[in-house]
Coordinates of C-alpha atoms in Angstrom, one line a residue:
M1 CA 132.3 -16.2 71.4
N2 CA 134.5 -17.4 68.7
T3 CA 134.3 -15.7 65.3
V4 CA 132.8 -18.1 62.7
N5 CA 134.9 -18.2 59.6
E6 CA 132.9 -17.7 56.4
T7 CA 135.3 -19.9 54.4
H8 CA 136.0 -23.5 55.0
P9 CA 137.9 -26.3 53.1
N10 CA 136.1 -27.6 50.0
L11 CA 133.9 -30.6 50.8
I12 CA 134.5 -32.4 47.5
C13 CA 137.8 -34.3 47.4
S14 CA 138.2 -33.9 51.2
I15 CA 138.8 -36.7 53.7
R16 CA 135.3 -36.1 55.3
F17 CA 133.7 -36.6 51.9
W18 CA 135.7 -39.8 51.4
L19 CA 134.4 -40.8 54.9
A20 CA 130.8 -40.1 53.8
L21 CA 131.3 -42.3 50.7
L22 CA 132.7 -45.1 52.8
C23 CA 129.8 -44.8 55.2
F24 CA 127.4 -44.8 52.3
F25 CA 128.8 -48.1 51.2
L26 CA 128.8 -49.3 54.8
N27 CA 125.1 -48.7 55.0
A28 CA 124.6 -50.3 51.6
I29 CA 126.5 -53.5 52.6
H30 CA 124.8 -53.5 56.0
F31 CA 121.3 -53.7 54.3
M32 CA 122.5 -55.9 51.5
Q33 CA 123.4 -58.5 54.1
R34 CA 120.1 -58.0 55.9
V35 CA 117.8 -58.4 52.9
N36 CA 119.8 -61.0 50.8
L37 CA 117.7 -63.8 52.3
S38 CA 114.5 -62.0 51.2
I39 CA 115.3 -62.4 47.5
A40 CA 117.2 -65.7 47.9
I41 CA 114.4 -67.5 49.8
V42 CA 112.1 -67.3 46.8
S43 CA 114.5 -69.7 45.0
M44 CA 115.5 -71.7 48.1
I45 CA 112.0 -73.1 48.8
N46 CA 111.2 -76.4 47.2
V47 CA 107.7 -75.9 45.7
Q48 CA 107.3 -79.6 44.9
S49 CA 108.4 -80.5 48.4
T50 CA 110.5 -83.4 47.2
N51 CA 112.6 -85.4 49.6
E52 CA 115.6 -85.3 47.4
T53 CA 116.6 -81.8 48.5
I54 CA 116.8 -82.5 52.2
V55 CA 118.7 -85.7 52.2
E56 CA 121.7 -85.5 54.5
K57 CA 125.2 -86.0 52.9
S58 CA 128.0 -87.0 55.1
N59 CA 130.9 -87.1 52.5
F60 CA 132.7 -83.8 52.1
T61 CA 132.7 -84.2 48.3
E62 CA 129.0 -84.3 48.4
I63 CA 129.0 -80.7 49.8
N64 CA 129.9 -79.6 46.3
Y65 CA 126.3 -80.5 45.4
I66 CA 125.4 -77.0 46.7
F67 CA 127.7 -75.4 44.1
Q68 CA 126.6 -77.6 41.2
K69 CA 122.8 -77.7 41.6
K70 CA 120.2 -75.3 42.9
Q71 CA 119.7 -76.7 46.3
T72 CA 116.1 -76.2 47.7
F73 CA 114.5 -76.8 51.1
D74 CA 111.2 -78.0 52.4
W75 CA 110.5 -75.2 55.0
S76 CA 107.1 -74.4 56.3
K77 CA 105.7 -70.8 56.0
Q78 CA 106.2 -70.4 59.7
N79 CA 109.9 -71.4 59.5
Q80 CA 110.3 -69.1 56.5
G81 CA 108.9 -66.2 58.6
L82 CA 111.2 -67.1 61.5
L83 CA 114.2 -67.0 59.2
L84 CA 113.3 -63.7 57.8
S85 CA 112.7 -62.3 61.3
A86 CA 115.9 -63.6 62.8
I87 CA 118.1 -60.7 61.5
S88 CA 116.0 -58.2 63.6
I89 CA 116.5 -60.1 66.9
G90 CA 120.2 -59.3 67.3
P91 CA 120.0 -55.5 67.2
F92 CA 117.6 -55.6 70.1
F93 CA 120.5 -56.7 72.3
T94 CA 123.5 -54.9 70.9
Q95 CA 122.3 -51.5 69.6
I96 CA 122.4 -49.5 72.9
I97 CA 125.4 -51.5 74.3
G98 CA 127.3 -50.9 71.1
G99 CA 127.2 -47.2 71.6
W100 CA 128.9 -47.5 75.0
V101 CA 131.5 -50.0 73.7
A102 CA 132.3 -47.7 70.8
L103 CA 133.3 -45.0 73.3
I104 CA 136.0 -47.4 74.5
L105 CA 137.2 -49.1 71.4
G106 CA 136.4 -46.2 69.1
P107 CA 133.8 -46.3 66.2
R108 CA 136.5 -47.2 63.6
L109 CA 137.3 -50.6 65.1
M110 CA 133.7 -51.2 66.2
L111 CA 132.4 -50.8 62.6
F112 CA 135.3 -52.8 61.2
F113 CA 134.7 -55.8 63.4
S114 CA 130.9 -55.5 62.9
I115 CA 131.1 -55.8 59.1
L116 CA 134.0 -58.3 59.2
I117 CA 132.0 -60.7 61.3
S118 CA 128.7 -60.2 59.5
S119 CA 130.5 -60.6 56.1
I120 CA 132.1 -63.9 57.1
L121 CA 128.8 -65.2 58.5
T122 CA 127.0 -64.1 55.3
M123 CA 129.5 -66.1 53.2
V124 CA 128.9 -69.3 55.3
T125 CA 125.1 -68.9 55.1
P126 CA 124.6 -71.4 52.2
I127 CA 126.6 -74.1 54.0
S128 CA 124.7 -73.6 57.2
A129 CA 121.4 -73.8 55.3
Y130 CA 122.6 -77.0 53.6
F131 CA 123.3 -78.7 56.9
S132 CA 120.5 -77.5 59.2
F133 CA 117.6 -75.2 59.4
Y134 CA 118.5 -74.2 62.9
G135 CA 122.1 -73.7 61.8
L136 CA 120.9 -71.1 59.3
L137 CA 118.6 -69.6 62.0
A138 CA 121.6 -69.2 64.3
V139 CA 123.8 -67.6 61.6
R140 CA 121.1 -65.0 60.8
I141 CA 120.7 -64.1 64.5
M142 CA 124.5 -63.7 64.8
I143 CA 124.5 -61.5 61.7
G144 CA 121.9 -59.3 63.4
L145 CA 124.0 -59.2 66.6
S146 CA 127.1 -58.1 64.8
Q147 CA 125.3 -55.4 62.8
G148 CA 123.4 -54.1 65.8
V149 CA 126.2 -51.8 66.7
V150 CA 126.4 -50.0 63.3
T151 CA 123.9 -47.2 63.9
S152 CA 125.2 -46.1 67.3
S153 CA 128.8 -46.3 66.2
L154 CA 128.1 -44.2 63.2
N155 CA 126.5 -41.6 65.4
L156 CA 129.6 -41.4 67.5
L157 CA 131.9 -41.3 64.4
W158 CA 130.0 -38.3 62.9
A159 CA 130.2 -36.5 66.2
H160 CA 134.0 -36.2 65.5
W161 CA 133.8 -35.7 61.8
A162 CA 130.7 -33.7 60.8
P163 CA 130.9 -29.9 61.2
P164 CA 127.4 -28.4 61.9
L165 CA 127.1 -26.6 58.6
E166 CA 127.8 -29.8 56.7
R167 CA 126.2 -32.3 59.0
S168 CA 122.9 -32.7 57.0
T169 CA 124.8 -33.2 53.7
L170 CA 127.3 -35.7 55.1
L171 CA 124.7 -37.7 57.0
A172 CA 122.4 -37.7 53.9
I173 CA 125.1 -39.2 51.8
S174 CA 125.9 -41.7 54.5
N175 CA 122.4 -42.8 55.4
S176 CA 121.1 -43.1 51.8
G177 CA 123.3 -46.1 51.3
S178 CA 120.7 -48.3 53.0
L179 CA 118.1 -47.8 50.3
I180 CA 120.6 -48.3 47.5
G181 CA 121.7 -51.5 49.2
N182 CA 118.2 -52.8 49.2
A183 CA 117.7 -51.9 45.6
L184 CA 121.0 -53.5 44.4
T185 CA 120.3 -56.7 46.4
F186 CA 116.9 -57.1 44.8
L187 CA 118.2 -56.2 41.3
I188 CA 121.4 -58.3 41.3
G189 CA 119.9 -61.0 43.5
G190 CA 117.2 -61.7 41.0
F191 CA 119.7 -62.3 38.2
L192 CA 121.9 -64.5 40.4
C193 CA 119.1 -66.6 41.7
A194 CA 117.8 -67.2 38.2
G195 CA 121.2 -68.2 36.9
D196 CA 123.6 -71.1 37.7
F197 CA 126.7 -69.2 38.9
L198 CA 127.9 -70.9 42.1
G199 CA 124.6 -72.8 42.5
G200 CA 122.3 -69.8 41.9
W201 CA 120.9 -68.5 45.1
P202 CA 124.1 -69.2 47.2
S203 CA 126.0 -66.7 45.0
V204 CA 123.8 -63.9 46.5
F205 CA 125.4 -64.5 49.9
Y206 CA 128.9 -65.0 48.6
L207 CA 128.8 -61.7 46.7
T208 CA 127.3 -59.6 49.5
G209 CA 129.8 -61.1 51.9
L210 CA 132.7 -60.4 49.6
F211 CA 131.6 -56.8 49.2
G212 CA 131.8 -56.5 53.0
L213 CA 135.3 -57.9 53.2
L214 CA 136.5 -55.5 50.5
W215 CA 134.9 -52.6 52.4
C216 CA 136.7 -53.7 55.6
F217 CA 140.0 -53.5 53.8
L218 CA 139.5 -50.0 52.6
W219 CA 138.0 -48.9 55.9
I220 CA 140.8 -50.0 58.2
L221 CA 143.5 -48.6 55.9
T222 CA 142.0 -45.1 55.3
V223 CA 139.7 -44.2 58.2
Y224 CA 140.5 -43.0 61.7
D225 CA 138.3 -42.1 64.7
S226 CA 138.9 -38.3 64.5
P227 CA 140.8 -35.7 62.3
S228 CA 143.5 -35.5 64.9
D229 CA 144.3 -39.2 64.3
Q230 CA 143.8 -39.2 60.5
K231 CA 147.1 -39.8 58.5
C232 CA 146.4 -38.2 55.1
I233 CA 144.5 -35.0 55.9
S234 CA 145.5 -31.4 55.3
A235 CA 146.1 -29.2 58.3
E236 CA 143.5 -26.8 57.0
E237 CA 140.8 -29.5 56.9
S238 CA 141.8 -31.0 60.2
N239 CA 141.8 -27.7 62.1
Y240 CA 138.4 -26.7 60.5
I241 CA 136.7 -30.0 61.7
L242 CA 138.3 -29.9 65.1
E243 CA 137.3 -26.3 65.7
K244 CA 133.7 -26.9 64.7
T245 CA 133.2 -30.2 66.5
T246 CA 135.1 -29.7 69.8
E247 CA 132.0 -28.7 71.7
Q248 CA 129.9 -31.6 70.4
I249 CA 132.6 -34.1 71.1
F250 CA 132.9 -32.9 74.7
K251 CA 129.2 -33.2 75.2
S252 CA 129.0 -36.6 73.7
E253 CA 131.8 -38.2 75.6
Q254 CA 131.9 -36.3 78.9
K255 CA 128.2 -36.0 79.8
R256 CA 127.9 -39.6 81.0
N257 CA 125.2 -38.8 83.6
V258 CA 122.3 -39.6 81.3
P259 CA 118.9 -38.6 82.6
W260 CA 117.3 -42.0 82.0
K261 CA 114.2 -41.4 84.1
K262 CA 113.4 -38.1 82.4
I263 CA 113.9 -39.7 79.0
F264 CA 111.4 -42.5 79.6
Q265 CA 109.0 -40.1 81.2
S266 CA 109.0 -37.7 78.2
K267 CA 105.9 -37.7 76.1
S268 CA 108.0 -36.6 73.1
V269 CA 110.4 -39.6 73.5
L270 CA 107.5 -42.1 74.0
C271 CA 105.9 -40.6 70.9
L272 CA 109.1 -41.3 68.9
I273 CA 109.2 -44.8 70.3
V274 CA 105.7 -45.5 69.0
S275 CA 106.5 -43.9 65.7
A276 CA 109.6 -46.2 65.3
L277 CA 107.5 -49.2 66.2
C278 CA 104.9 -48.3 63.5
G279 CA 107.4 -47.2 60.9
N280 CA 109.7 -50.2 61.3
F281 CA 106.8 -52.6 60.9
G282 CA 105.8 -51.2 57.5
I283 CA 109.3 -50.8 56.1
S284 CA 110.3 -54.3 57.4
L285 CA 107.2 -55.8 55.8
F286 CA 108.3 -54.8 52.3
T287 CA 112.0 -54.9 52.8
V288 CA 111.9 -58.6 54.0
C289 CA 108.7 -59.9 52.4
L290 CA 108.2 -58.0 49.2
P291 CA 109.8 -60.7 46.9
T292 CA 107.7 -63.4 48.6
Y293 CA 104.5 -61.4 47.9
M294 CA 105.5 -60.6 44.4
K295 CA 105.9 -64.3 43.7
E296 CA 103.0 -65.8 45.7
I297 CA 100.3 -63.2 44.8
L298 CA 101.5 -61.3 41.7
D299 CA 103.1 -64.3 40.2
F300 CA 106.4 -62.7 39.0
D301 CA 109.3 -65.0 38.2
V302 CA 112.4 -64.6 40.3
K303 CA 114.4 -62.5 37.7
L304 CA 111.7 -60.0 37.1
N305 CA 110.8 -60.1 40.8
G306 CA 114.3 -58.8 41.7
E307 CA 114.2 -56.1 39.0
L308 CA 110.8 -54.8 40.1
C309 CA 111.6 -54.9 43.8
A310 CA 114.6 -52.6 43.3
I311 CA 112.5 -49.8 41.8
P312 CA 110.5 -48.7 44.9
F313 CA 113.6 -48.5 47.0
L314 CA 115.4 -46.3 44.4
S315 CA 112.3 -44.1 44.4
C316 CA 112.2 -44.0 48.2
W317 CA 115.8 -42.8 48.2
L318 CA 114.8 -39.9 45.9
F319 CA 111.8 -39.0 48.0
I320 CA 114.0 -38.9 51.2
I321 CA 116.3 -36.4 49.6
L322 CA 113.6 -34.2 48.0
S323 CA 111.4 -34.2 51.2
G324 CA 114.5 -33.2 53.3
V325 CA 115.5 -30.4 51.0
F326 CA 111.9 -29.1 50.6
S327 CA 111.2 -29.2 54.4
D328 CA 114.4 -27.3 55.1
S329 CA 113.4 -24.6 52.6
L330 CA 110.0 -24.3 54.3
I331 CA 111.7 -23.9 57.7
K332 CA 114.2 -21.3 56.4
S333 CA 111.3 -19.3 54.9
N334 CA 109.9 -18.8 58.5
K335 CA 106.4 -19.0 57.1
F336 CA 105.5 -22.2 59.0
E337 CA 106.4 -23.5 62.4
K338 CA 108.9 -26.4 62.4
I339 CA 106.6 -28.7 64.3
K340 CA 103.8 -28.2 61.7
I341 CA 106.2 -29.1 58.9
R342 CA 107.3 -32.2 60.8
K343 CA 103.7 -33.3 61.4
L344 CA 102.7 -32.6 57.8
F345 CA 105.6 -34.5 56.3
N346 CA 105.3 -37.4 58.8
S347 CA 101.5 -37.7 58.1
I348 CA 102.3 -37.9 54.4
G349 CA 104.9 -40.6 55.1
F350 CA 102.4 -42.7 57.1
L351 CA 98.9 -42.0 55.7
I352 CA 99.5 -42.2 51.9
P353 CA 101.2 -45.6 52.4
A354 CA 98.3 -46.6 54.6
L355 CA 95.9 -45.9 51.8
T356 CA 97.8 -48.1 49.4
F357 CA 97.3 -51.1 51.8
I358 CA 93.6 -50.8 50.9
G359 CA 94.5 -51.2 47.2
L360 CA 96.8 -54.1 47.9
I361 CA 93.9 -56.0 49.6
Y362 CA 92.2 -56.3 46.2
T363 CA 95.2 -57.2 44.0
D364 CA 96.2 -60.5 42.6
A365 CA 98.0 -61.9 39.5
T366 CA 95.2 -60.5 37.3
R367 CA 95.9 -57.0 38.6
R368 CA 99.7 -56.9 38.6
V369 CA 99.9 -53.3 37.5
L370 CA 97.7 -52.1 40.3
G371 CA 99.6 -54.2 42.8
F372 CA 103.0 -53.0 41.8
S373 CA 101.7 -49.4 41.6
M374 CA 100.5 -49.6 45.2
I375 CA 103.8 -51.0 46.3
L376 CA 105.7 -48.2 44.5
I377 CA 103.6 -45.5 46.0
N378 CA 103.8 -47.1 49.5
I379 CA 107.6 -47.4 49.7
S380 CA 108.2 -44.1 47.9
F381 CA 106.1 -41.9 50.2
S382 CA 107.5 -43.7 53.2
G383 CA 110.6 -41.6 52.4
F384 CA 108.8 -38.7 54.0
Q385 CA 109.2 -40.4 57.4
Y386 CA 113.0 -40.3 56.9
G387 CA 113.4 -37.0 55.1
S388 CA 111.5 -34.8 57.5
G389 CA 109.3 -36.9 59.7
Y390 CA 109.8 -38.7 63.0
L391 CA 113.4 -39.8 62.2
V392 CA 114.5 -36.2 62.0
N393 CA 112.6 -35.3 65.1
F394 CA 115.1 -37.1 67.3
N395 CA 117.6 -34.3 66.7
D396 CA 114.9 -31.7 67.3
I397 CA 114.1 -32.8 70.8
G398 CA 117.1 -34.8 72.0
G399 CA 119.9 -32.3 72.0
V400 CA 123.1 -34.0 73.2
Y401 CA 121.1 -37.2 73.9
S402 CA 119.5 -37.6 70.5
G403 CA 121.8 -40.5 69.7
I404 CA 120.8 -42.3 72.9
I405 CA 117.1 -41.6 72.3
Y406 CA 117.4 -42.9 68.7
G407 CA 119.2 -46.1 70.0
I408 CA 116.4 -46.7 72.5
A409 CA 113.6 -46.1 70.0
N410 CA 115.2 -48.2 67.3
T411 CA 116.0 -51.0 69.6
I412 CA 112.3 -51.2 70.7
G413 CA 111.3 -50.6 67.1
N414 CA 113.2 -53.7 66.0
L415 CA 110.5 -55.7 67.8
S416 CA 108.0 -54.8 65.2
A417 CA 110.6 -55.2 62.4
A418 CA 111.0 -58.8 63.6
L419 CA 107.2 -59.2 64.1
A420 CA 106.2 -58.3 60.5
P421 CA 107.8 -61.2 58.6
F422 CA 107.0 -63.6 61.4
L423 CA 103.3 -62.7 61.1
V424 CA 103.5 -63.2 57.3
G425 CA 104.9 -66.7 57.9
I426 CA 102.1 -67.5 60.3
I427 CA 99.1 -66.0 58.5
T428 CA 99.9 -66.7 54.8
K429 CA 100.3 -70.5 55.2
N430 CA 98.3 -71.2 52.0
K431 CA 99.8 -68.3 50.0
T432 CA 96.3 -66.8 49.2
R433 CA 95.2 -63.2 48.5
E434 CA 92.8 -63.5 51.4
E435 CA 95.6 -64.3 53.9
W436 CA 97.8 -61.5 52.6
S437 CA 94.8 -59.1 53.0
Y438 CA 94.9 -59.7 56.8
I439 CA 98.6 -58.6 56.7
F440 CA 97.7 -55.4 54.8
I441 CA 94.8 -54.6 57.2
I442 CA 97.1 -54.9 60.2
S443 CA 99.7 -52.7 58.4
L444 CA 97.1 -50.1 57.6
L445 CA 96.0 -49.9 61.3
V446 CA 99.7 -49.7 62.4
Y447 CA 100.4 -46.8 60.1
V448 CA 97.3 -44.9 61.1
V449 CA 98.4 -45.2 64.8
G450 CA 101.9 -44.0 63.9
A451 CA 100.4 -40.9 62.1
V452 CA 97.9 -40.1 64.9
V453 CA 100.3 -40.5 67.8
F454 CA 102.9 -38.2 66.2
M455 CA 100.3 -35.6 65.2
I456 CA 99.1 -35.4 68.9
F457 CA 102.3 -35.7 70.9
A458 CA 105.2 -34.6 68.7
K459 CA 107.2 -31.5 69.7
S460 CA 110.1 -29.7 67.9
E461 CA 111.6 -27.9 70.8
T462 CA 114.6 -29.4 72.6
E463 CA 113.6 -31.0 75.9
K464 CA 114.7 -29.1 79.0
W465 CA 116.8 -32.0 80.3
A466 CA 118.5 -32.3 76.9
K467 CA 119.8 -28.7 76.7
N468 CA 123.5 -28.1 77.3
N469 CA 124.6 -26.6 80.7
D470 CA 126.7 -23.8 79.4
E471 CA 124.5 -21.1 81.0
K472 CA 124.6 -23.0 84.3
K473 CA 128.4 -23.3 84.2
N474 CA 128.7 -19.6 83.5
E475 CA 126.5 -18.9 86.6
I476 CA 128.7 -21.1 88.8
D477 CA 131.9 -19.5 87.5

């Protein structure tokens, strides 16, 4: 056994902290480009359904119309739901494959090309919408395809860079960017859509695409796949990271003989797959469809809509951090079993939001405060799922295969993420409170299923097939 050094290089002002910040912005940009259509579509739809907005223009100079006037479109509710769902189709095909390709190209290049492609596609989104509904649909699907590799590539990157004693901190900084990205998009997007800069709503896509291109520039110049490749890093920090991550890197890249059959036969894994399906449905419903609901039922204008939509996601970010810190303190106290803490926090993350769906059934423009309060409570307490619920449980049971298990569960979970906005488009054709109540009843049932399945089948012990083989190797030697 190697002696563990009590001292280690300071985290602040280190390369690994810089990497965590860049990954924070990566996740923020990733989600900004996912949800930008959610706020923009409120202004893109032509409420009066005039024919003027969908006339084809063949002269190139007439394309400037999109920059000079707020272009709107006569899309049905089903087509709107299809557009909002399209971003979730791509990851279904690329998430697991992306993890394997990242082993060959390296996570640095994989993430660079992923955001580069999605940023370019994001910036051409307004032009594609102007020419064809199906062109816009194809662009959104391709953005999803390019971004599908982000999660699996990040997991591989942190296997090289995150020492065990700092892993929670570094990953918390990195992953929290997604919620900040949601909040910023709703906040800034509301102002942009309400204004005339670059045509109003198109500027949301130009800005989020530009952020991605700037991030790519910083990323490719300053980040490398491992400390041994990093240019500007002290020998002390490099040696510290390499010493603490050597065993994890070996297990991640050399144990290619994945026990697929045992993974899919595991009740714990199947439990997490169901949890991901249920959790993704709820969070996708509000991430993608919240601005639409705020306009159609609560009757908020687009500017105030964006400001209000940002608040629940900022609150959720805070709840994730607090629930994670609190659950860790409970585990360290040894007063409660880890699995009981996981089940408690996961139940809070599912059942309290489920109760708010009951309140949302009875809200309309005359009960705005009640409606927004229910949304705020719903999204905020959903943070318990992420801070110490089913999302943390992947690492509890998966051992060296936790990344693969997460990729499988999230890939399948994206089916429900795509289904939620699609159902909204089909069911809420007339934009009435009664139609939205059906959506909330479905969501309530989905969340209850997620809570019950995890309560019954979840485990916190590492699965036998996921444990390392060090003892077996010693026996053979």
